[in-house]
Coordinates of N, CA, C and O in Angstrom, one line a residue:
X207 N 107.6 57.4 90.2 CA 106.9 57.0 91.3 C 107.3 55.5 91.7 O 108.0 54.9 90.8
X208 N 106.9 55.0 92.8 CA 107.7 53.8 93.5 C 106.8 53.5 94.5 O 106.3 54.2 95.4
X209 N 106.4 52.2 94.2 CA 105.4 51.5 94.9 C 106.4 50.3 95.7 O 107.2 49.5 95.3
X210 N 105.9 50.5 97.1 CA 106.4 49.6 98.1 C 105.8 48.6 98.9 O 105.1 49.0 99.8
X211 N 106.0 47.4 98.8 CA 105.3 46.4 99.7 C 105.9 45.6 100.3 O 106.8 45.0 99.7
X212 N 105.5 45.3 102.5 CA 106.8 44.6 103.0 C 105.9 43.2 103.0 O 104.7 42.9 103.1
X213 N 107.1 42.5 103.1 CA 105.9 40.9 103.8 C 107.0 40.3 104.7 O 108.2 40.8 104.8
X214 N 106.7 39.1 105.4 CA 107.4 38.6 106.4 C 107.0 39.0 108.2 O 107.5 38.8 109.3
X215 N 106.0 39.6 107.8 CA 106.3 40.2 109.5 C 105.4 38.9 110.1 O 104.8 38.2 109.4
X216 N 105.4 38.7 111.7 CA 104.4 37.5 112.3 C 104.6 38.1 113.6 O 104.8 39.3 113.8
X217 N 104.6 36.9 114.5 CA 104.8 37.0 116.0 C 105.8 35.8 116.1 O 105.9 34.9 115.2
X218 N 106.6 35.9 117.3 CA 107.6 35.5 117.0 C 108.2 35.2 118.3 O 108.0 36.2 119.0
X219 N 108.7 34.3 119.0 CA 109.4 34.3 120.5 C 110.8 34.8 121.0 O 111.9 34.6 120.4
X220 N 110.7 35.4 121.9 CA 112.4 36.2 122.5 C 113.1 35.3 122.1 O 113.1 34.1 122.4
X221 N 114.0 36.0 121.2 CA 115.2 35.0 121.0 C 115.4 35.0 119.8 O 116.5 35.1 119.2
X222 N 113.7 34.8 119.1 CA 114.1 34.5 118.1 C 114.2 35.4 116.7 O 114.6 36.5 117.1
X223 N 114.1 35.3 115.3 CA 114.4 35.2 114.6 C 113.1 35.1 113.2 O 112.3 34.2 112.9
X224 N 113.5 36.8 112.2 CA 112.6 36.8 111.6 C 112.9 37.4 110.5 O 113.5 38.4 110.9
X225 N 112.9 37.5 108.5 CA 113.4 38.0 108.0 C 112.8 39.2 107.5 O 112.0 38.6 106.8
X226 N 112.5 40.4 107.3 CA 111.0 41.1 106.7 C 112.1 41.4 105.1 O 113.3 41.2 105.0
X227 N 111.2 41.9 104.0 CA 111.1 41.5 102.8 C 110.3 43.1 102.2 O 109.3 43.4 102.8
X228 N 110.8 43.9 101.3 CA 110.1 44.9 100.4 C 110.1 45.1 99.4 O 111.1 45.7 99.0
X229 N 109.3 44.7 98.7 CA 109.4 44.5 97.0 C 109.1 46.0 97.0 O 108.4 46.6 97.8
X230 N 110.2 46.8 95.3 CA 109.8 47.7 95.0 C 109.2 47.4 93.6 O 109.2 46.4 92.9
X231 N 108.7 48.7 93.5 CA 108.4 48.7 91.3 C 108.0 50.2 91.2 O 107.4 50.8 92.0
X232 N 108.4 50.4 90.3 CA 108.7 51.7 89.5 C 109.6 52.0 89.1 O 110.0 51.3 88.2
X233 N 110.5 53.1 89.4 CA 112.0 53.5 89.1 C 113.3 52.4 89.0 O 113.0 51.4 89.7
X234 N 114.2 52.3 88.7 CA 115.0 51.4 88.5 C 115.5 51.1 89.7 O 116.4 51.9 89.8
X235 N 115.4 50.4 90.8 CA 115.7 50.3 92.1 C 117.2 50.6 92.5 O 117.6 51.4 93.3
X236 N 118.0 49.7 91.6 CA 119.5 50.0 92.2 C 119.9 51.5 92.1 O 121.0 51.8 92.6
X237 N 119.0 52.6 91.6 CA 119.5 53.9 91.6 C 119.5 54.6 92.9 O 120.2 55.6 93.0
X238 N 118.9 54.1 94.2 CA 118.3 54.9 94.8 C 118.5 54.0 96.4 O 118.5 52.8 96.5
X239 N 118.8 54.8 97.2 CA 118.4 54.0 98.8 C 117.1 53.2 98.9 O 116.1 53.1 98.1
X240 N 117.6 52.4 100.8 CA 116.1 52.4 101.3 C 116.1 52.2 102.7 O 117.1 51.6 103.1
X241 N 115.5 52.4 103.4 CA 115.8 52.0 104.6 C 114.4 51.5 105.1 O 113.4 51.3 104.3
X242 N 114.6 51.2 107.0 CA 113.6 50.3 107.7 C 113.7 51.2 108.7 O 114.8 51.8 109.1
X243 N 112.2 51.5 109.1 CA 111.8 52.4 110.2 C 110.9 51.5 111.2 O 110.7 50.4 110.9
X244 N 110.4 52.1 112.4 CA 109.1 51.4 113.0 C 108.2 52.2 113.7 O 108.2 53.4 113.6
X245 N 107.8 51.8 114.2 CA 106.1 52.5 115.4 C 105.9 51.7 115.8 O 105.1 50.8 115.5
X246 N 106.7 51.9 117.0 CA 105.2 50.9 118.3 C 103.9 51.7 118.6 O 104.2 52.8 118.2
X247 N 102.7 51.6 119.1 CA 101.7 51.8 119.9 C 102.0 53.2 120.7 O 102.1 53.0 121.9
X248 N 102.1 54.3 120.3 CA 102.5 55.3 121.5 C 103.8 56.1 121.4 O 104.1 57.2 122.0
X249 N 104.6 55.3 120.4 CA 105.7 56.1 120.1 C 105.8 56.8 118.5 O 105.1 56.9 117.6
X250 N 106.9 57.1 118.7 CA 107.1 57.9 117.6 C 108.1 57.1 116.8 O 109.0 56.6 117.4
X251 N 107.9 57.0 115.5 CA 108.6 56.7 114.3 C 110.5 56.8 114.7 O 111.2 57.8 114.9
X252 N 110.9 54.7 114.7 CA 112.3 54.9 114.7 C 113.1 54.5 113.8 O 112.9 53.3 113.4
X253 N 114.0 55.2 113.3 CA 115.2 54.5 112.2 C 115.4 53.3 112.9 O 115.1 53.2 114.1
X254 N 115.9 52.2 112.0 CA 116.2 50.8 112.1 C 117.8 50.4 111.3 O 118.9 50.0 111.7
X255 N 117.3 50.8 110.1 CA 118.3 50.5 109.5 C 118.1 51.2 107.9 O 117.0 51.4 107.4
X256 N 119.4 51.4 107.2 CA 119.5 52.1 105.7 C 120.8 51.9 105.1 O 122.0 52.1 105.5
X257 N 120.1 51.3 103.6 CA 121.1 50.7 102.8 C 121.7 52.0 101.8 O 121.4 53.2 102.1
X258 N 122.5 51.6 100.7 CA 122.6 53.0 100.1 C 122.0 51.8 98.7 O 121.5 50.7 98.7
X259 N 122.4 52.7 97.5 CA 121.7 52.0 96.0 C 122.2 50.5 95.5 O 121.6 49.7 94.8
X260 N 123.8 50.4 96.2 CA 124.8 49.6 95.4 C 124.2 48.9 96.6 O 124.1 47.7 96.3
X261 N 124.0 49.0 97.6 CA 124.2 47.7 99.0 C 125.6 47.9 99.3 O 126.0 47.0 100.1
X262 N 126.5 48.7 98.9 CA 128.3 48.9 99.6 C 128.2 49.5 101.1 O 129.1 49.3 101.9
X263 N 127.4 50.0 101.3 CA 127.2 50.8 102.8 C 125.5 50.9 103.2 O 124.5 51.3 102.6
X264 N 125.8 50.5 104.7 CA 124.5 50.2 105.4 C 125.1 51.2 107.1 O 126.2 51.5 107.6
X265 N 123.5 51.6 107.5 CA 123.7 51.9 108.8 C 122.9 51.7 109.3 O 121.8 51.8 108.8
X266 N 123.0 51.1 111.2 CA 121.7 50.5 111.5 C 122.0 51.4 113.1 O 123.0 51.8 113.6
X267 N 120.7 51.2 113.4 CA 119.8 52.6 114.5 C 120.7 52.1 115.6 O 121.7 51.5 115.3
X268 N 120.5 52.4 117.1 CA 121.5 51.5 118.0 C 121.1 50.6 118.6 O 121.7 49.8 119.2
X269 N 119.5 50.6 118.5 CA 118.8 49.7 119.4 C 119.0 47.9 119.1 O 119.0 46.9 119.8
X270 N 119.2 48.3 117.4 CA 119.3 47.0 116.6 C 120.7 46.6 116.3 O 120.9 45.6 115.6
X271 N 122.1 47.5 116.9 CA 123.3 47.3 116.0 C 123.4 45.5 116.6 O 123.0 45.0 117.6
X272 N 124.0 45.1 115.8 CA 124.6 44.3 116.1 C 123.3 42.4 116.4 O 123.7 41.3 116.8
X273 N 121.9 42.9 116.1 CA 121.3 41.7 116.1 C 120.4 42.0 114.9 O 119.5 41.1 114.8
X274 N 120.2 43.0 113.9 CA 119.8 43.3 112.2 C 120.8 43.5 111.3 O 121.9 44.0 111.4
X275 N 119.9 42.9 110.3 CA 121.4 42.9 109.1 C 120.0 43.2 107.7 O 119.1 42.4 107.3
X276 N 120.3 44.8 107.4 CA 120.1 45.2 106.0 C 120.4 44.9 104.7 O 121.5 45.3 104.3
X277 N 119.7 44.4 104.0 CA 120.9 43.9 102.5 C 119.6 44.2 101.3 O 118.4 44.3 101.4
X278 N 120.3 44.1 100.5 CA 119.6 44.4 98.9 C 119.9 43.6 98.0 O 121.1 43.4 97.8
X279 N 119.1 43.1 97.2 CA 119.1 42.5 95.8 C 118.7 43.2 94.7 O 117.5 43.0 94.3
X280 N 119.3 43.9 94.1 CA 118.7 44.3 93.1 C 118.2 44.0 92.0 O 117.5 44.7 91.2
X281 N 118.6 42.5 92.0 CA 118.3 41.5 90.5 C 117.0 41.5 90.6 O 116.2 41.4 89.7
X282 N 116.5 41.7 92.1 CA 115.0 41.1 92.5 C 114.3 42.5 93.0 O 113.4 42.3 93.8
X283 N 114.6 43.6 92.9 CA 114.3 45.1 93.5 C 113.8 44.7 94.9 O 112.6 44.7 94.7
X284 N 113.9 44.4 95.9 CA 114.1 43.8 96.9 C 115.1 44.2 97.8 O 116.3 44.3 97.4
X285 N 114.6 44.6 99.4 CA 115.2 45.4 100.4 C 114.9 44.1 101.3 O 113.8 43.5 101.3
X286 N 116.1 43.6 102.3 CA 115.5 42.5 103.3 C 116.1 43.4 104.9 O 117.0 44.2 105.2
X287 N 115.2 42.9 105.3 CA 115.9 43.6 107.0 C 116.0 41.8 107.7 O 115.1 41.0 108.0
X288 N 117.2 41.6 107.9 CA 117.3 40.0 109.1 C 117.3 40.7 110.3 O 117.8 41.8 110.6
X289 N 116.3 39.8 111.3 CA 116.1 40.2 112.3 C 116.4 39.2 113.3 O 115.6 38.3 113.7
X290 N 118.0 39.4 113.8 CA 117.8 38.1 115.2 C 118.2 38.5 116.3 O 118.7 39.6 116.4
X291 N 117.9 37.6 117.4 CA 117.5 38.0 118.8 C 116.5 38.8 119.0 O 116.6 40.0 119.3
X292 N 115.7 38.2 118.8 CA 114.6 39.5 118.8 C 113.9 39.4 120.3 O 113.7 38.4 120.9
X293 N 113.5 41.1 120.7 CA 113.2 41.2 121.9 C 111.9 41.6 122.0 O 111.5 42.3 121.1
X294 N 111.2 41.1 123.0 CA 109.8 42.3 123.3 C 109.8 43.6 123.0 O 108.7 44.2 122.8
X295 N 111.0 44.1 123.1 CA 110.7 46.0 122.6 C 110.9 46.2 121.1 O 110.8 47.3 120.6
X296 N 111.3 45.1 120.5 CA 111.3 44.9 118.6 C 109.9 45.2 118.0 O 109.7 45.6 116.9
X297 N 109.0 44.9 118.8 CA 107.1 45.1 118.6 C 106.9 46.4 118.4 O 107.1 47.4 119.1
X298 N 106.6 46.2 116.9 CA 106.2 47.7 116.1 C 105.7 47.3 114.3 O 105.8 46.2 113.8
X299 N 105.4 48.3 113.9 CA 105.0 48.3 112.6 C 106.2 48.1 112.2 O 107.1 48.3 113.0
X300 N 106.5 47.8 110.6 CA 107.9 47.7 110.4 C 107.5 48.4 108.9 O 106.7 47.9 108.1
X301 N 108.0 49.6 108.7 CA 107.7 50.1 107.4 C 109.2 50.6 106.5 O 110.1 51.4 106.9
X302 N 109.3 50.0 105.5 CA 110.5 50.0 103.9 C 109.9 51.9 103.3 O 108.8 52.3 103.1
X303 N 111.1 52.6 103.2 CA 110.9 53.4 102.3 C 112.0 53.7 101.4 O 113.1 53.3 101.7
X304 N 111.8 54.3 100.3 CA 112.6 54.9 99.7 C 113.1 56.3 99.5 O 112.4 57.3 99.5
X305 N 114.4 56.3 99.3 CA 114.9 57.7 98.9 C 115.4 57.7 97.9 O 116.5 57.2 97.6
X306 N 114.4 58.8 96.8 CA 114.8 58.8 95.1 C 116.1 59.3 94.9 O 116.8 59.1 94.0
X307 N 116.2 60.1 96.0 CA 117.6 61.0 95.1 C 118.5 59.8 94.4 O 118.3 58.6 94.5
X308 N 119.2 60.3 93.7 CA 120.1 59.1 92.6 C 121.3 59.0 92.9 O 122.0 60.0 92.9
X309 N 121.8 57.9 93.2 CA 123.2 58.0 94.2 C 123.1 58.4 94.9 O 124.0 59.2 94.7
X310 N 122.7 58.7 96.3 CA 123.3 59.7 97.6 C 124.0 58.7 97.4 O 124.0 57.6 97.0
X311 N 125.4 59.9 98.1 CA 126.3 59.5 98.5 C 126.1 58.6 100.0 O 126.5 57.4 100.3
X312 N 125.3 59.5 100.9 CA 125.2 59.0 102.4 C 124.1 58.5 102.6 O 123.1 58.8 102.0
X313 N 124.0 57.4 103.6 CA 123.1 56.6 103.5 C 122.2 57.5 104.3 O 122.6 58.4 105.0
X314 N 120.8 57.2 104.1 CA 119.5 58.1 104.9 C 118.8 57.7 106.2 O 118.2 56.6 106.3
X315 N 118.9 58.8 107.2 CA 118.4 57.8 108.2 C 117.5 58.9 108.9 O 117.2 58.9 110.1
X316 N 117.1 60.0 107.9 CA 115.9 60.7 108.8 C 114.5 60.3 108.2 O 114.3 60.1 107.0
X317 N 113.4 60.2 109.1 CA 112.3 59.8 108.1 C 112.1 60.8 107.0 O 112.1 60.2 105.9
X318 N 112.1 62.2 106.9 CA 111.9 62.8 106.2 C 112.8 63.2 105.0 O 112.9 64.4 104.6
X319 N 113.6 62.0 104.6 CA 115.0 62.1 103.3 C 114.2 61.1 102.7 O 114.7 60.9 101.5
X320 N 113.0 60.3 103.0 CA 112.9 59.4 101.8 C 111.2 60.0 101.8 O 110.4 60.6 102.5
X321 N 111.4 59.5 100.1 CA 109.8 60.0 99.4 C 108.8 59.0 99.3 O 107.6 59.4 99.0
X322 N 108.9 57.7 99.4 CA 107.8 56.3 99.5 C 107.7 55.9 100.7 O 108.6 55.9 101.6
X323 N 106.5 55.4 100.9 CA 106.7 54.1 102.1 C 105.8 53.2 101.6 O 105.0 53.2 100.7
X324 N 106.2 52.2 102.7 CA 105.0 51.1 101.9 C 104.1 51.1 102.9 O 104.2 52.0 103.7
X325 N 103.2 50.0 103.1 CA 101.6 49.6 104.5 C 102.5 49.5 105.4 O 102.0 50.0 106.5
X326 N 103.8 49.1 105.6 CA 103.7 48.3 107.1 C 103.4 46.4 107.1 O 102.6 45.6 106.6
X327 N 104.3 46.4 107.9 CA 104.1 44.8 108.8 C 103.9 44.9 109.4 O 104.3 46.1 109.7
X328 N 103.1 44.2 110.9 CA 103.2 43.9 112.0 C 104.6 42.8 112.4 O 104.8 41.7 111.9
X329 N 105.6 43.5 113.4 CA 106.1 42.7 113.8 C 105.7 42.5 115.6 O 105.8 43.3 116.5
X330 N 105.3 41.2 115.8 CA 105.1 40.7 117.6 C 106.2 39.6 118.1 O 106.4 38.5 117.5
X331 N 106.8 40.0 119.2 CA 107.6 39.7 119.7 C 107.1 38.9 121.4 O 107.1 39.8 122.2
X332 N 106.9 37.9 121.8 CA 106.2 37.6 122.8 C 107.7 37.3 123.9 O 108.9 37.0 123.7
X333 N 106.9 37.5 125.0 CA 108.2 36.9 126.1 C 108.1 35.9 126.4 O 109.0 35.5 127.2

């Protein structure tokens, strides 16, 4: 079993710039993925971003390519999502999960490949 908790989420101005943070505990963390999903108000649950166990390979959703950056520490079981340029449509829950399998080879980017999640952040994005 694998207990998940994110912190870092706030409100935050266009443009800018915010890091969110997911401590794990249970299983040995480096064995296993994790990725970042969200929910705005109305919509439905979107991939963000997913690391694999080593941190060697990451894939991020399209909405975010290129202004989020996924990374892992394992020394610290710890998943970070960097979030910059952040826009008004970034406003959503921001929820860390895991996927136990051991080694995947491929990184996971459907909600239903990982078996944890944690509460959720609020992330607000103002214009």
């Amino acid at each position: 079993q694998v207990q998940l908790v994110e912190s870092g989420g706030g409100l935050v101005q266009a443009g800018g710039s915010l890091r969110l943070s997911c401590a794990a505990s249970g299983r040995t963390f480096s064995t296993y993925a994790m990725g970042w999903f969200r929910q705005a108000p109305g919509k439905e649950r979107e991939f963000v971003a997913a690391i694999n166990w080593s941190g060697g390979s990451t894939y991020n959703g399209d909405s975010v390519k290129g202004r989020f950056t996924i990374s892992r520490d394992n020394a610290k079981n710890t998943v970070y999502l960097q979030m910059n340029s952040l826009k008004p449509e970034d406003t959503a829950v921001y929820y860390c999960a895991a996927d136990l399998t051991y080694y995947r080879g491929v990184v996971p980017t459907e909600g239903d490949e990982y078996d944890y999640w944690g509460q959720g952040t609020q992330v607000t994005v103002s214009s």
